[in-house]
Short mmCIF file of C-alpha atoms and ligand atoms in Angstrom, two decimals:
data_model
loop_
_atom_site.label_atom_id
_atom_site.label_comp_id
_atom_site.label_asym_id
_atom_site.label_seq_id
_atom_site.Cartn_x
_atom_site.Cartn_y
_atom_site.Cartn_z
CA MET A 1 120.51 39.48 165.44
CA LEU A 2 117.41 41.14 166.77
CA ILE A 3 115.20 43.13 164.48
CA LYS A 4 113.49 46.13 165.93
CA LYS A 5 110.65 48.16 164.56
CA PRO A 6 111.91 51.40 163.08
CA SER A 7 111.78 54.17 165.63
CA ASP A 8 110.76 57.64 164.59
CA ILE A 9 112.49 58.52 161.37
CA ARG A 10 113.64 62.05 160.85
CA PRO A 11 114.07 63.93 157.60
CA SER A 12 117.57 64.25 156.26
CA GLU A 13 119.50 67.39 156.89
CA ILE A 14 123.02 68.25 155.90
CA THR A 15 124.86 70.28 158.45
CA SER A 16 127.56 72.71 157.56
CA GLU A 17 130.36 72.78 160.12
CA SER A 18 132.25 75.91 161.06
CA ASN A 19 134.59 75.54 164.02
CA TYR A 20 137.58 73.45 163.15
CA LEU A 21 140.51 72.11 165.09
CA SER A 22 143.94 71.47 163.73
CA ARG A 23 144.84 67.82 163.65
CA ARG A 24 147.30 68.35 166.50
CA ASP A 25 144.40 69.56 168.61
CA PHE A 26 142.39 66.45 167.86
CA ILE A 27 143.84 64.81 170.90
CA ARG A 28 142.77 67.62 173.20
CA ALA A 29 139.40 67.85 171.50
CA GLY A 30 138.85 64.15 171.89
CA ALA A 31 139.82 64.35 175.52
CA ILE A 32 136.96 66.76 176.00
CA ALA A 33 134.48 64.93 173.89
CA GLY A 34 135.29 61.70 175.69
CA GLY A 35 134.90 63.17 179.15
CA THR A 36 131.76 64.01 181.02
CA ALA A 37 132.80 67.35 182.46
CA PHE A 38 133.69 70.27 180.27
CA ALA A 39 134.82 73.74 181.18
CA PRO A 40 133.58 76.13 178.47
CA GLY A 41 136.34 78.15 176.90
CA ALA A 42 139.11 75.95 178.29
CA LEU A 43 140.56 75.50 174.83
CA GLY A 44 140.39 79.06 173.62
CA ALA A 45 139.46 79.01 169.94
CA ILE A 46 137.93 75.58 170.15
CA VAL A 47 134.22 75.85 170.59
CA PRO A 48 132.88 72.50 171.60
CA GLU A 49 129.23 71.99 170.94
CA GLU A 50 126.72 69.38 171.83
CA ARG A 51 127.93 67.50 168.79
CA GLY A 52 131.51 67.18 169.99
CA ALA A 53 134.61 69.02 168.88
CA ALA A 54 135.23 69.64 165.19
CA LEU A 55 138.27 68.26 163.40
CA SER A 56 140.36 69.99 160.78
CA ASP A 57 142.99 69.01 158.23
CA VAL A 58 140.47 66.48 156.99
CA GLY A 59 141.15 65.56 153.38
CA LYS A 60 138.50 64.66 150.82
CA SER A 61 138.43 61.29 149.08
CA PRO A 62 137.45 60.20 145.58
CA LEU A 63 136.08 57.07 147.28
CA SER A 64 133.22 59.05 148.84
CA THR A 65 129.72 58.58 147.47
CA ASP A 66 127.83 61.66 146.31
CA GLU A 67 124.60 60.29 147.79
CA ALA A 68 123.17 62.60 150.45
CA PRO A 69 124.42 61.69 153.93
CA ASN A 70 121.92 60.89 156.65
CA SER A 71 121.36 63.55 159.28
CA TRP A 72 123.51 63.71 162.42
CA GLU A 73 120.40 62.74 164.37
CA ASP A 74 119.77 59.61 162.27
CA ILE A 75 123.40 58.51 162.51
CA THR A 76 123.74 59.08 166.25
CA THR A 77 120.37 57.95 167.59
CA TYR A 78 119.65 54.84 165.51
CA ASN A 79 122.50 52.50 166.44
CA ASN A 80 123.57 48.94 167.00
CA PHE A 81 126.01 48.71 169.91
CA TYR A 82 124.84 45.82 172.04
CA GLU A 83 127.30 46.66 174.80
CA PHE A 84 124.91 49.53 175.57
CA GLY A 85 121.62 47.72 174.97
CA THR A 86 119.78 46.03 172.11
CA GLY A 87 117.29 48.82 171.33
CA LYS A 88 118.19 51.21 168.50
CA ASP A 89 118.01 54.19 170.85
CA ASP A 90 119.76 52.47 173.79
CA PRO A 91 123.36 53.27 172.72
CA HIS A 92 122.89 57.03 172.52
CA ARG A 93 121.08 57.07 175.85
CA ASN A 94 123.41 54.67 177.70
CA ALA A 95 126.82 55.56 176.25
CA GLN A 96 126.93 59.26 177.16
CA ASP A 97 129.24 58.75 180.16
CA PHE A 98 131.41 56.12 178.51
CA LYS A 99 135.08 57.03 179.15
CA THR A 100 137.14 57.00 175.97
CA ARG A 101 140.19 58.66 177.53
CA PRO A 102 142.71 57.36 178.41
CA TRP A 103 142.43 54.68 175.70
CA THR A 104 145.03 52.09 174.85
CA ILE A 105 145.22 50.02 171.67
CA THR A 106 147.33 46.87 171.78
CA VAL A 107 148.80 45.51 168.55
CA ASP A 108 150.12 41.96 168.69
CA GLY A 109 150.70 38.78 166.70
CA HIS A 110 152.66 38.28 163.49
CA ALA A 111 154.15 41.72 162.93
CA GLU A 112 157.59 43.26 163.30
CA LYS A 113 156.21 46.12 165.35
CA THR A 114 153.86 45.33 168.23
CA GLY A 115 153.00 46.95 171.55
CA SER A 116 150.45 49.04 173.39
CA PHE A 117 149.80 52.59 172.26
CA HIS A 118 147.85 55.52 173.60
CA PHE A 119 145.06 56.42 171.18
CA ASP A 120 146.68 59.78 170.39
CA ASP A 121 150.03 58.21 169.51
CA PHE A 122 148.28 55.48 167.55
CA ILE A 123 146.52 57.83 165.14
CA LYS A 124 149.09 60.66 165.01
CA PRO A 125 151.13 59.34 162.03
CA PHE A 126 148.11 59.08 159.75
CA ASP A 127 146.16 61.60 157.69
CA LEU A 128 142.52 62.19 158.51
CA GLU A 129 140.22 61.76 155.53
CA GLU A 130 136.49 62.13 155.05
CA ARG A 131 134.90 59.04 153.56
CA ILE A 132 131.21 59.27 152.80
CA TYR A 133 130.14 55.64 152.65
CA ARG A 134 126.94 53.66 152.42
CA LEU A 135 126.37 51.49 155.52
CA ARG A 136 124.19 48.40 154.99
CA CYS A 137 123.14 46.55 158.14
CA VAL A 138 122.40 42.82 157.88
CA GLU A 139 118.96 43.68 159.31
CA ALA A 140 118.13 45.29 155.90
CA TRP A 141 118.30 48.99 156.76
CA SER A 142 120.92 51.37 155.43
CA MET A 143 122.36 54.84 155.85
CA VAL A 144 124.97 57.10 154.29
CA VAL A 145 127.59 58.21 156.82
CA PRO A 146 130.25 60.92 156.38
CA TRP A 147 133.01 59.25 158.40
CA VAL A 148 136.36 60.82 159.22
CA GLY A 149 139.02 58.17 159.46
CA ILE A 150 142.51 56.90 158.79
CA SER A 151 143.42 54.34 156.17
CA LEU A 152 143.53 50.85 157.67
CA ALA A 153 145.97 49.82 154.92
CA GLU A 154 148.39 52.50 156.12
CA VAL A 155 147.95 51.40 159.73
CA VAL A 156 148.51 47.73 158.87
CA LYS A 157 151.62 48.49 156.79
CA SER A 158 153.12 50.62 159.56
CA PHE A 159 153.21 47.59 161.88
CA LYS A 160 155.04 45.52 159.23
CA PRO A 161 153.06 42.27 159.34
CA THR A 162 155.14 39.18 158.57
CA SER A 163 154.32 36.61 155.87
CA LYS A 164 152.50 34.57 158.54
CA ALA A 165 149.91 37.32 158.99
CA LYS A 166 146.94 36.16 156.92
CA TYR A 167 144.19 37.84 158.97
CA VAL A 168 143.66 40.90 161.12
CA ALA A 169 141.56 40.39 164.26
CA PHE A 170 139.88 43.19 166.23
CA GLN A 171 138.51 43.33 169.76
CA THR A 172 136.17 45.77 171.52
CA LEU A 173 136.75 46.93 175.09
CA LEU A 174 135.55 44.53 177.79
CA ASP A 175 134.18 46.62 180.66
CA PRO A 176 130.87 45.41 182.10
CA VAL A 177 130.91 48.24 184.64
CA GLN A 178 130.70 50.85 181.89
CA MET A 179 128.93 48.71 179.32
CA PRO A 180 125.66 47.45 180.81
CA GLY A 181 124.99 45.14 177.85
CA GLN A 182 128.08 43.12 178.77
CA ARG A 183 126.36 42.10 182.01
CA ARG A 184 123.91 40.13 179.88
CA GLY A 185 124.73 37.10 177.77
CA VAL A 186 123.39 38.46 174.48
CA LEU A 187 126.79 37.77 172.87
CA ASP A 188 130.09 36.25 174.00
CA TRP A 189 131.94 39.34 175.25
CA PRO A 190 134.12 41.06 174.24
CA TYR A 191 132.82 41.66 170.70
CA VAL A 192 135.40 40.36 168.22
CA GLU A 193 135.73 40.69 164.45
CA GLY A 194 138.22 39.94 161.71
CA LEU A 195 139.25 40.50 158.11
CA THR A 196 141.67 38.81 155.75
CA ILE A 197 144.84 40.85 155.36
CA GLU A 198 143.81 41.61 151.76
CA GLU A 199 140.50 43.02 153.00
CA ALA A 200 142.21 45.01 155.74
CA THR A 201 144.61 46.55 153.22
CA ASN A 202 141.92 47.33 150.63
CA GLU A 203 141.72 51.07 149.95
CA LEU A 204 138.14 51.23 151.26
CA SER A 205 138.90 49.99 154.79
CA ILE A 206 139.25 52.70 157.40
CA LEU A 207 139.44 53.16 161.13
CA ALA A 208 136.92 55.92 161.84
CA VAL A 209 137.49 58.55 164.53
CA GLY A 210 134.91 61.11 163.43
CA ILE A 211 131.52 61.74 161.82
CA TYR A 212 130.44 64.95 160.06
CA GLY A 213 133.89 66.41 160.74
CA ARG A 214 133.51 65.98 164.49
CA VAL A 215 134.91 63.57 167.06
CA ILE A 216 132.96 60.32 166.77
CA PRO A 217 130.18 60.03 169.37
CA ASN A 218 130.39 57.22 171.93
CA GLN A 219 127.36 55.42 170.52
CA ASN A 220 129.03 55.17 167.11
CA GLY A 221 132.13 53.46 168.49
CA ALA A 222 134.39 56.08 170.08
CA PRO A 223 137.22 56.57 170.11
CA ILE A 224 138.00 54.36 167.11
CA ARG A 225 136.01 51.82 165.08
CA LEU A 226 136.39 49.83 161.92
CA VAL A 227 134.45 50.72 158.74
CA VAL A 228 134.34 48.19 155.87
CA PRO A 229 131.52 49.49 153.66
CA TRP A 230 131.12 46.49 151.34
CA LYS A 231 130.31 44.21 154.27
CA TYR A 232 127.28 44.04 156.53
CA GLY A 233 127.55 46.56 159.37
CA PHE A 234 128.29 43.97 162.06
CA LYS A 235 131.83 43.60 160.65
CA SER A 236 132.51 47.26 161.48
CA ILE A 237 133.50 46.68 165.11
CA LYS A 238 133.35 49.58 167.55
CA SER A 239 135.56 50.92 170.36
CA ILE A 240 138.62 48.86 169.42
CA VAL A 241 141.28 48.02 172.04
CA ARG A 242 143.19 45.22 170.30
CA ILE A 243 144.38 44.52 166.77
CA SER A 244 146.06 41.14 166.19
CA PHE A 245 147.83 39.76 163.14
CA THR A 246 146.93 36.06 162.98
CA GLU A 247 147.74 33.08 160.81
CA ARG A 248 144.33 31.47 161.26
CA GLN A 249 140.89 32.91 160.61
CA PRO A 250 139.88 34.61 163.87
CA PRO A 251 136.53 33.96 165.58
CA THR A 252 133.85 36.63 165.07
CA SER A 253 131.05 37.43 167.51
CA TRP A 254 127.96 36.98 165.33
CA ASN A 255 129.39 33.85 163.75
CA ILE A 256 129.95 32.35 167.20
CA SER A 257 126.40 33.33 168.16
CA ALA A 258 124.59 32.02 165.03
CA PRO A 259 126.95 30.39 162.50
CA GLN A 260 124.16 29.46 160.05
CA GLU A 261 123.09 33.10 159.85
CA TYR A 262 126.32 35.10 160.00
CA GLY A 263 129.50 34.05 158.20
CA PHE A 264 133.05 35.33 158.44
CA TYR A 265 132.92 37.21 155.14
CA ALA A 266 129.51 38.89 155.46
CA ASN A 267 129.80 40.66 152.12
CA VAL A 268 126.64 42.57 151.24
CA ASN A 269 124.91 40.35 148.71
CA PRO A 270 121.32 40.73 147.50
CA GLU A 271 121.52 37.24 145.92
CA VAL A 272 122.12 35.43 149.21
CA ASP A 273 119.25 35.80 151.65
CA HIS A 274 119.56 35.67 155.38
CA PRO A 275 117.88 32.42 156.49
CA ARG A 276 115.07 34.47 158.06
CA TRP A 277 114.64 37.34 155.58
CA SER A 278 115.45 38.58 152.08
CA GLN A 279 118.55 40.68 151.48
CA ALA A 280 117.34 41.89 148.06
CA ARG A 281 116.14 45.29 149.28
CA GLU A 282 116.85 47.71 152.08
CA ARG A 283 115.12 50.47 154.00
CA ARG A 284 117.08 53.74 153.86
CA ILE A 285 116.83 55.38 157.27
CA GLY A 286 115.51 58.93 156.93
CA ALA A 287 113.80 58.30 153.59
CA GLY A 288 110.39 58.59 155.21
CA ILE A 289 107.95 55.93 156.27
CA PHE A 290 106.22 55.86 152.88
CA ALA A 291 109.43 55.44 150.86
CA GLN A 292 109.89 52.22 148.88
CA ARG A 293 112.63 49.88 149.96
CA GLN A 294 115.52 50.33 147.55
CA PRO A 295 117.42 47.51 145.84
CA THR A 296 120.51 46.32 147.67
CA LEU A 297 123.69 46.43 145.59
CA LYS A 298 126.19 43.59 145.50
CA PHE A 299 129.16 44.47 147.74
CA ASN A 300 126.97 47.43 148.74
CA GLY A 301 127.94 49.08 145.44
CA TYR A 302 131.71 48.76 146.02
CA GLY A 303 132.31 45.88 143.60
CA GLU A 304 134.80 47.89 141.55
CA GLN A 305 137.11 48.10 144.55
CA VAL A 306 136.58 44.67 146.11
CA ALA A 307 135.05 42.07 143.73
CA HIS A 308 138.54 40.84 142.76
CA LEU A 309 139.13 39.73 146.36
CA TYR A 310 136.41 37.10 145.99
CA LYS A 311 136.81 35.94 142.38
CA ASP A 312 137.71 32.38 143.49
CA LEU A 313 135.24 32.23 146.37
CA ASP A 314 131.76 30.66 146.27
CA LEU A 315 129.84 33.53 147.87
CA ARG A 316 126.90 31.27 148.77
CA ARG A 317 129.15 29.00 150.77
CA TYR A 318 131.38 31.75 152.16
CA TYR A 319 128.59 34.12 153.18
N1 MTE B 1 130.51 46.77 167.47
C1 MTE B 1 130.34 46.38 168.74
N2 MTE B 1 131.39 46.35 169.57
N3 MTE B 1 129.12 46.00 169.22
C2 MTE B 1 128.01 45.98 168.40
O1 MTE B 1 126.91 45.63 168.88
N4 MTE B 1 127.12 46.35 166.15
C3 MTE B 1 127.46 46.25 164.73
C4 MTE B 1 128.57 47.22 164.34
N5 MTE B 1 129.64 47.22 165.33
C5 MTE B 1 128.17 46.37 167.05
C6 MTE B 1 129.46 46.79 166.61
C7 MTE B 1 126.33 46.42 163.84
S1 MTE B 1 125.20 45.14 163.79
C8 MTE B 1 126.19 47.51 163.03
S2 MTE B 1 124.94 47.60 161.85
C9 MTE B 1 127.08 48.68 163.16
O2 MTE B 1 128.03 48.53 164.22
C10 MTE B 1 126.24 49.90 163.42
O3 MTE B 1 127.03 51.06 163.46
P1 MTE B 1 126.33 52.45 163.82
O4 MTE B 1 125.55 52.27 165.08
O5 MTE B 1 127.44 53.44 163.97
O6 MTE B 1 125.43 52.77 162.65
#
């Protein structure tokens, strides 16, 4: 994974949101946010802004951290999304015209229910919840992100995986026309990731569709991306088009690219260094250029929820 010098870091700001959509309107809101053209006023009460349409009926969660979230600007301009370039500011510049409607998600493999679903139908059965989570990138920077998402456990259960389903594999869209990074061999495209079924059904795992109460911006993985906060950020795959229930451990992009550096598990662990740098501390984006690096927490501070999943696993070997 490339390491870039930090670009300009902006002070944190917490935005209060005012214009909300009902959950039923999410679909229409997303259709606007995902498109390039927008006719002002077309949706009556909905007032889309530069930041994308607001969502409503978003529940709160006891799993949220009370640490201050990073600013909208930090979260949406300092990104890793190699399909749109390897620079931290490439995704927000290059993903603006990315079409996230129509969007189809295919579910296949060892489950009673499989098939292809329009994004709207896929998320409709599930409650939207705000989850304010720490995000720790393997490159040793971190943020706090107020995601809006649906419970991955609920999604997994709804497809009724069979006893053969030991893992859940995820795939990003493959579209080199829209995604300029896919015309270069930085990674084996499409980006793929995976979790054990126990990890996928842990209460912390979500599929995010929003940030700061608004439709998720393209550069953050629109229209739907995984968020597993106790793992390094590269596990949280963006712009998902396929979810597969598998018997065998699925291949994962960074592990294919550099197996000595990036394992399947990728649990945040300050005791296991990356071969090329220490993982003991992290740089909080937005903290200011003079701020000390802060200590990295095992499982990114989510040990209470997830440590039991790894009690029989040698975390040095299964990094
Ligand atoms: N998903 C895809 N498809 N492509 C990527 O390059 N980068 C990963 C992850 N998901 C990536 C991806 C990495 S390394 C990180 S740290 C997070 O996305 C960053 O998420 P953010 O840009 O929303 O902060």
